[in-house]
Amino acid sequence: MLLKVQNLHKIYKSGTHALKGVSFEVEEGEFLVVIGLSGSGKSTLLRCINRLIEPTSGLVEFNGKDITHINGEELRKVKMQIGMVFQQFNLIKRKSVLSNVISGKLGSLKTFESILEKYNDKVYNEAYRCLETVGISDKAKVRADALSGGQQQRVAIARSLMQNPKLLLADEPVASLDPATSNSVMQYFEKINKELGTTVICNLHFLSLVRRYATRVIALRAGEVIYEGSPRDIDENWFKTIYGEEAEEVEIR
Amino acid sequence: MSKQTAVEAQLKNLIEENKKREHKYGLYQAILLDIFFVFYSILVVQRAIYYKFFLDLRDLPFSWIQIIIVFFISVIAGTLWALTRTSLSCKLFGVAKDNKTTKWTIELFGWFLFDITFIAGWIVTKISIVSLFSPDGLKGAGRLFSALFHPQFGIFDDALFAMIETIYIALVATLISIPPTLIISFFTARNLMRENKVTFAIYYVLRIILNFIRSIEPLIWAIIFSVWVGIGPFAGMIALLVHTIASNAKLYSEAIESIESGPMEAISATGANKIQIVWHAVVPQIVLPFLSFTIYRWDINVRMATVIGLVGGGGIGTMLMQYQGLARWREVGLIILMIAFVVWIMDYISAKIREAIY
């Protein structure tokens, strides 16, 4: 078992109770998709796993180790093993694609070395290899903000690959992309999951994408897990429970 | 369903309680403000309008006892007034009763405050239409203006050197200010420092110190430093340096506060340490605003350097002061012309550079 989340609660300072006792487990090699409405706690859940947000109570166990309360160097070591891809890509816009990808490696580089930005060939080669994995190595020298949305997201994926992650978290990675690009970006996640064996936890909106890529699904509503199982089993009824009575399924190909 | 109503009831309670607390708090604030209003009105009417205008006293009588008596009167009057919930302050803090009395007091007292302030201001600044248009005064001004518009070019080379000195004073002050400002600005950026109590304390103390330094004009700093290191360009440069650091640190840290947090989150998720996060996620986002602020500051500093020269900060300002002291207005005219020209050029150049880098 790679990840175990147990009875996780998160209450924000504003009083919002975003997670109300979420529990689930993730095996190595899974492609787990988390679905639910906006505000159902999906993003909070992902961020609690790699501790970008501090959970209020509960337990997060990564690779057999309790990481809920670790700090400093120990936490950085864990973060280095967990890659993350965001909805807004979160690249450094003014920097080249290559240096954006290399920034995924920062955790294992010496501070001094990373400030001078003089890396050895091994790091460069690795960065090119990661860019090749997402099929964008020809853009290495281009400024990140000169790329299209889909390309930027692929760079962000390459950046997380630079970490050699055991676990890859993706927070609505295709929510700001058009349908066609969405599919191509999702295919890279699938490739990473199948070829590199990286475990993926991904927040998604579109059920058609969920059915196509997920090996398992968790549905959140108002901070609680209301469904856990195979993507095939989400029928009309479940859909209405997850997304509300008025929701209608939208196809995306 | 019942669970939901329970939650709703709880929320309603919370909101009610909050409202009550706010109301109480608002009333306290209203009392304090009303005390101040009464205190201010009595003092202004008594000292500025009665003593200065009606009695035309040169030296105002001052006694602490009188002030304290006035203060006590205003504490009592202000408190009572605010407790009736019809005062101006009650309205300002949202705790006033909604009736006709309130409306009338607010209107009357609002106008009263505005009027006495304006009248007192008129008296204090000694506004006098008569002296503005007295024939003697007009003649003097005319003489001066005609001299200013016929500049004496005999001192052009001296003035040019002084001008260059001024530009260099401004340039050096701006350049030296960059490294310390950079470092300080990171410690005065709220989004980087709020995480734990120690860093937040540092943030707070630094902000106070910077605010204090900034609130003292460069002119005053120049006077301080001309005593400290002696009259001359060096004193002027340090004065500008101190003020530049304090004001640019604020601008820089505001630029840091307005960066996108996404890239910071992304870099921190890779397991990078704090220094790496700042260097790779914060710095790239603030380089351009920093450059722009710094260039603009050089432009400001050139203008300030001329003023600082007046109190012994070297450069063209000092020269201006000398010729003004000798009442040689045609030389003064040339110097003013040169200052205007250089300031205009600097303004243009800095605007162009700032446009180009964005």
Tab-separated table of C-alpha atoms in Angstrom, chain B residues 45-287:
chain	number	residue	atom	x	y	z
B	45	VAL	CA	-13.348	77.604	18.461
B	46	GLN	CA	-11.606	78.888	21.570
B	47	ARG	CA	-8.002	79.121	20.408
B	48	ALA	CA	-8.074	79.761	16.677
B	49	ILE	CA	-11.305	81.633	16.263
B	50	TYR	CA	-11.765	83.434	19.582
B	51	TYR	CA	-8.181	84.181	20.671
B	52	LYS	CA	-6.562	84.695	17.293
B	53	PHE	CA	-9.313	86.306	15.321
B	54	PHE	CA	-11.551	88.163	17.766
B	55	LEU	CA	-8.960	89.092	20.382
B	56	ASP	CA	-6.125	89.187	17.805
B	57	LEU	CA	-3.607	87.856	20.326
B	58	ARG	CA	-0.052	87.359	19.129
B	59	ASP	CA	0.975	84.786	21.706
B	60	LEU	CA	-1.736	82.391	22.674
B	61	PRO	CA	-2.059	81.786	26.405
B	62	PHE	CA	-1.367	78.157	27.171
B	63	SER	CA	-2.079	76.248	30.306
B	64	TRP	CA	-2.286	72.518	30.857
B	65	ILE	CA	-5.032	72.983	33.420
B	66	GLN	CA	-7.251	74.615	30.834
B	67	ILE	CA	-6.603	71.840	28.349
B	68	ILE	CA	-7.344	69.192	30.955
B	69	ILE	CA	-10.589	70.935	31.914
B	70	VAL	CA	-11.622	71.076	28.271
B	71	PHE	CA	-10.709	67.430	27.948
B	72	PHE	CA	-12.881	66.425	30.893
B	73	ILE	CA	-15.782	68.410	29.589
B	74	SER	CA	-15.453	66.689	26.221
B	75	VAL	CA	-15.173	63.228	27.812
B	76	ILE	CA	-18.451	63.777	29.622
B	77	ALA	CA	-20.217	65.507	26.753
B	78	GLY	CA	-18.905	63.075	24.128
B	79	THR	CA	-19.848	59.982	26.118
B	80	LEU	CA	-23.335	61.231	26.901
B	81	TRP	CA	-23.834	62.291	23.330
B	82	ALA	CA	-22.724	58.967	21.896
B	83	LEU	CA	-24.930	57.083	24.377
B	84	THR	CA	-27.990	58.850	22.977
B	85	ARG	CA	-27.122	57.036	19.727
B	86	THR	CA	-27.805	60.134	17.682
B	87	SER	CA	-24.295	61.492	17.166
B	88	LEU	CA	-22.204	61.709	14.021
B	89	SER	CA	-19.784	59.023	15.236
B	90	CYS	CA	-22.635	56.622	15.961
B	91	LYS	CA	-23.652	56.959	12.343
B	92	LEU	CA	-20.066	56.450	11.179
B	93	PHE	CA	-19.731	53.200	13.138
B	94	GLY	CA	-23.221	52.033	12.256
B	95	VAL	CA	-24.743	52.072	15.738
B	96	ALA	CA	-26.987	55.134	15.380
B	97	LYS	CA	-30.747	55.153	15.878
B	98	ASP	CA	-32.553	55.672	12.626
B	99	ASN	CA	-34.678	58.749	13.406
B	100	LYS	CA	-35.059	62.436	12.661
B	101	THR	CA	-32.880	63.656	15.523
B	102	THR	CA	-29.962	61.651	14.202
B	103	LYS	CA	-30.425	63.066	10.740
B	104	TRP	CA	-30.490	66.627	12.058
B	105	THR	CA	-27.516	66.313	14.398
B	106	ILE	CA	-25.443	64.705	11.701
B	107	GLU	CA	-26.213	67.402	9.188
B	108	LEU	CA	-25.742	70.285	11.611
B	109	PHE	CA	-22.674	68.973	13.366
B	110	GLY	CA	-21.081	67.840	10.107
B	111	TRP	CA	-21.345	71.331	8.663
B	112	PHE	CA	-20.217	72.861	11.957
B	113	LEU	CA	-17.042	70.724	11.976
B	114	PHE	CA	-16.288	71.539	8.356
B	115	ASP	CA	-16.868	75.281	8.848
B	116	ILE	CA	-14.774	75.735	11.966
B	117	THR	CA	-11.966	73.723	10.383
B	118	PHE	CA	-11.996	75.848	7.266
B	119	ILE	CA	-12.204	79.118	9.194
B	120	ALA	CA	-9.423	78.051	11.552
B	121	GLY	CA	-7.336	77.044	8.550
B	122	TRP	CA	-7.874	80.452	6.965
B	123	ILE	CA	-6.814	82.201	10.171
B	124	VAL	CA	-3.801	79.966	10.803
B	125	THR	CA	-2.369	80.265	7.284
B	126	LYS	CA	-2.852	84.056	7.493
B	127	ILE	CA	-4.441	84.228	4.071
B	128	SER	CA	-4.284	87.833	2.921
B	129	ILE	CA	-5.566	88.988	-0.455
B	130	VAL	CA	-4.140	92.435	0.274
B	131	SER	CA	-0.504	91.378	0.367
B	132	LEU	CA	-0.939	89.188	-2.719
B	133	PHE	CA	-1.848	92.268	-4.783
B	134	SER	CA	0.110	95.049	-3.057
B	135	PRO	CA	1.914	97.229	-5.641
B	136	ASP	CA	5.282	96.957	-3.877
B	137	GLY	CA	5.104	93.190	-3.798
B	138	LEU	CA	4.037	92.972	-7.425
B	139	LYS	CA	6.929	95.194	-8.496
B	140	GLY	CA	9.451	92.983	-6.663
B	141	ALA	CA	7.995	89.854	-8.138
B	142	GLY	CA	8.082	91.389	-11.613
B	143	ARG	CA	11.768	92.301	-11.220
B	144	LEU	CA	12.579	88.796	-10.077
B	145	PHE	CA	10.639	87.097	-12.859
B	146	SER	CA	12.198	89.209	-15.584
B	147	ALA	CA	15.649	88.336	-14.213
B	148	LEU	CA	14.746	84.667	-14.138
B	149	PHE	CA	13.673	84.823	-17.757
B	150	HIS	CA	16.962	86.472	-18.773
B	151	PRO	CA	19.382	83.827	-17.520
B	152	GLN	CA	23.051	84.658	-17.146
B	153	PHE	CA	25.012	82.121	-19.191
B	154	GLY	CA	28.379	83.176	-17.749
B	155	ILE	CA	28.214	80.485	-15.081
B	156	PHE	CA	27.064	77.743	-17.441
B	157	ASP	CA	30.152	75.524	-17.060
B	158	ASP	CA	30.081	75.707	-13.241
B	159	ALA	CA	26.383	74.958	-13.241
B	160	LEU	CA	26.907	72.043	-15.610
B	161	PHE	CA	29.460	70.449	-13.294
B	162	ALA	CA	27.168	70.979	-10.313
B	163	MET	CA	24.338	69.430	-12.281
B	164	ILE	CA	26.441	66.380	-13.121
B	165	GLU	CA	27.350	66.103	-9.458
B	166	THR	CA	23.634	66.081	-8.598
B	167	ILE	CA	22.880	63.380	-11.142
B	168	TYR	CA	25.711	61.270	-9.768
B	169	ILE	CA	24.560	61.762	-6.184
B	170	ALA	CA	21.169	60.456	-7.215
B	171	LEU	CA	22.630	57.604	-9.253
B	172	VAL	CA	25.002	56.394	-6.540
B	173	ALA	CA	22.305	56.617	-3.872
B	174	THR	CA	19.973	54.568	-6.060
B	175	LEU	CA	22.593	51.959	-6.953
B	176	ILE	CA	23.813	51.432	-3.397
B	177	SER	CA	20.234	51.177	-2.204
B	178	ILE	CA	19.470	48.114	-4.346
B	179	PRO	CA	21.105	45.262	-2.367
B	180	PRO	CA	19.896	46.306	1.100
B	181	THR	CA	16.436	47.110	-0.241
B	182	LEU	CA	16.220	43.689	-1.877
B	183	ILE	CA	17.104	41.900	1.329
B	184	ILE	CA	14.836	44.013	3.521
B	185	SER	CA	11.885	43.716	1.141
B	186	PHE	CA	11.718	39.950	1.573
B	187	PHE	CA	11.472	40.388	5.322
B	188	THR	CA	8.712	42.973	4.989
B	189	ALA	CA	6.507	40.952	2.616
B	190	ARG	CA	3.481	39.728	4.494
B	191	ASN	CA	2.922	36.611	2.391
B	192	LEU	CA	6.421	35.315	3.083
B	193	MET	CA	6.562	36.208	6.771
B	194	ARG	CA	3.136	35.444	8.199
B	195	GLU	CA	3.703	31.716	8.600
B	196	ASN	CA	5.162	31.691	12.086
B	197	LYS	CA	5.230	34.086	15.002
B	198	VAL	CA	8.953	34.863	14.984
B	199	THR	CA	9.068	35.876	11.331
B	200	PHE	CA	5.862	37.836	11.731
B	201	ALA	CA	7.401	39.755	14.633
B	202	ILE	CA	10.423	40.572	12.471
B	203	TYR	CA	8.064	41.701	9.712
B	204	TYR	CA	6.195	43.944	12.098
B	205	VAL	CA	9.231	45.588	13.683
B	206	LEU	CA	10.893	46.155	10.308
B	207	ARG	CA	7.723	47.738	8.929
B	208	ILE	CA	7.553	50.168	11.847
B	209	ILE	CA	11.197	51.145	11.455
B	210	LEU	CA	10.784	51.653	7.703
B	211	ASN	CA	7.628	53.706	8.180
B	212	PHE	CA	9.462	55.890	10.650
B	213	ILE	CA	12.432	56.429	8.327
B	214	ARG	CA	10.151	57.125	5.395
B	215	SER	CA	8.080	59.636	7.294
B	216	ILE	CA	11.163	61.800	7.740
B	217	GLU	CA	11.729	63.763	4.547
B	218	PRO	CA	15.060	63.444	2.700
B	219	LEU	CA	15.559	67.151	3.387
B	220	ILE	CA	15.644	66.471	7.127
B	221	TRP	CA	17.908	63.464	6.624
B	222	ALA	CA	20.266	65.734	4.674
B	223	ILE	CA	20.393	68.172	7.591
B	224	ILE	CA	21.131	65.302	9.988
B	225	PHE	CA	23.860	63.846	7.792
B	226	SER	CA	25.451	67.192	6.967
B	227	VAL	CA	26.085	67.503	10.701
B	228	TRP	CA	27.221	63.881	10.895
B	229	VAL	CA	29.592	63.639	7.903
B	230	GLY	CA	29.983	67.318	7.030
B	231	ILE	CA	28.310	69.477	4.406
B	232	GLY	CA	28.700	68.251	0.850
B	233	PRO	CA	27.660	65.672	-1.734
B	234	PHE	CA	28.337	62.755	0.615
B	235	ALA	CA	25.767	63.967	3.139
B	236	GLY	CA	23.255	64.417	0.339
B	237	MET	CA	23.952	60.960	-1.013
B	238	ILE	CA	23.461	59.223	2.355
B	239	ALA	CA	20.275	61.182	2.979
B	240	LEU	CA	18.865	60.015	-0.347
B	241	LEU	CA	20.130	56.491	0.253
B	242	VAL	CA	18.354	56.172	3.594
B	243	HIS	CA	15.079	57.444	2.234
B	244	THR	CA	15.353	55.395	-0.953
B	245	ILE	CA	15.877	52.177	0.980
B	246	ALA	CA	12.890	52.867	3.186
B	247	SER	CA	10.496	53.799	0.413
B	248	ASN	CA	11.607	51.247	-2.152
B	249	ALA	CA	11.541	48.444	0.420
B	250	LYS	CA	7.847	49.182	0.778
B	251	LEU	CA	7.263	49.186	-2.983
B	252	TYR	CA	9.351	46.040	-3.461
B	253	SER	CA	7.603	44.183	-0.675
B	254	GLU	CA	4.237	45.167	-2.098
B	255	ALA	CA	5.365	43.707	-5.411
B	256	ILE	CA	6.277	40.515	-3.578
B	257	GLU	CA	2.892	40.484	-1.876
B	258	SER	CA	1.100	40.696	-5.205
B	259	ILE	CA	2.842	37.775	-6.918
B	260	GLU	CA	0.938	34.695	-7.990
B	261	SER	CA	1.027	32.109	-5.252
B	262	GLY	CA	0.643	29.194	-7.676
B	263	PRO	CA	4.298	28.918	-8.732
B	264	MET	CA	5.361	29.161	-5.074
B	265	GLU	CA	3.013	26.315	-4.242
B	266	ALA	CA	4.331	24.281	-7.163
B	267	ILE	CA	7.975	24.763	-6.253
B	268	SER	CA	7.346	24.048	-2.594
B	269	ALA	CA	5.523	20.844	-3.622
B	270	THR	CA	8.728	19.593	-5.265
B	271	GLY	CA	10.435	19.529	-1.881
B	272	ALA	CA	12.501	22.667	-2.431
B	273	ASN	CA	13.706	24.542	0.641
B	274	LYS	CA	12.683	28.064	1.600
B	275	ILE	CA	15.628	29.792	-0.098
B	276	GLN	CA	15.044	27.837	-3.291
B	277	ILE	CA	11.346	28.708	-3.265
B	278	VAL	CA	12.163	32.403	-2.974
B	279	TRP	CA	14.858	32.255	-5.639
B	280	HIS	CA	12.981	30.168	-8.190
B	281	ALA	CA	9.356	31.144	-7.650
B	282	VAL	CA	9.380	34.638	-6.122
B	283	VAL	CA	12.397	36.347	-7.679
B	284	PRO	CA	11.508	35.690	-11.350
B	285	GLN	CA	8.114	37.271	-10.769
B	286	ILE	CA	9.449	40.453	-9.202
B	287	VAL	CA	12.543	41.250	-11.264
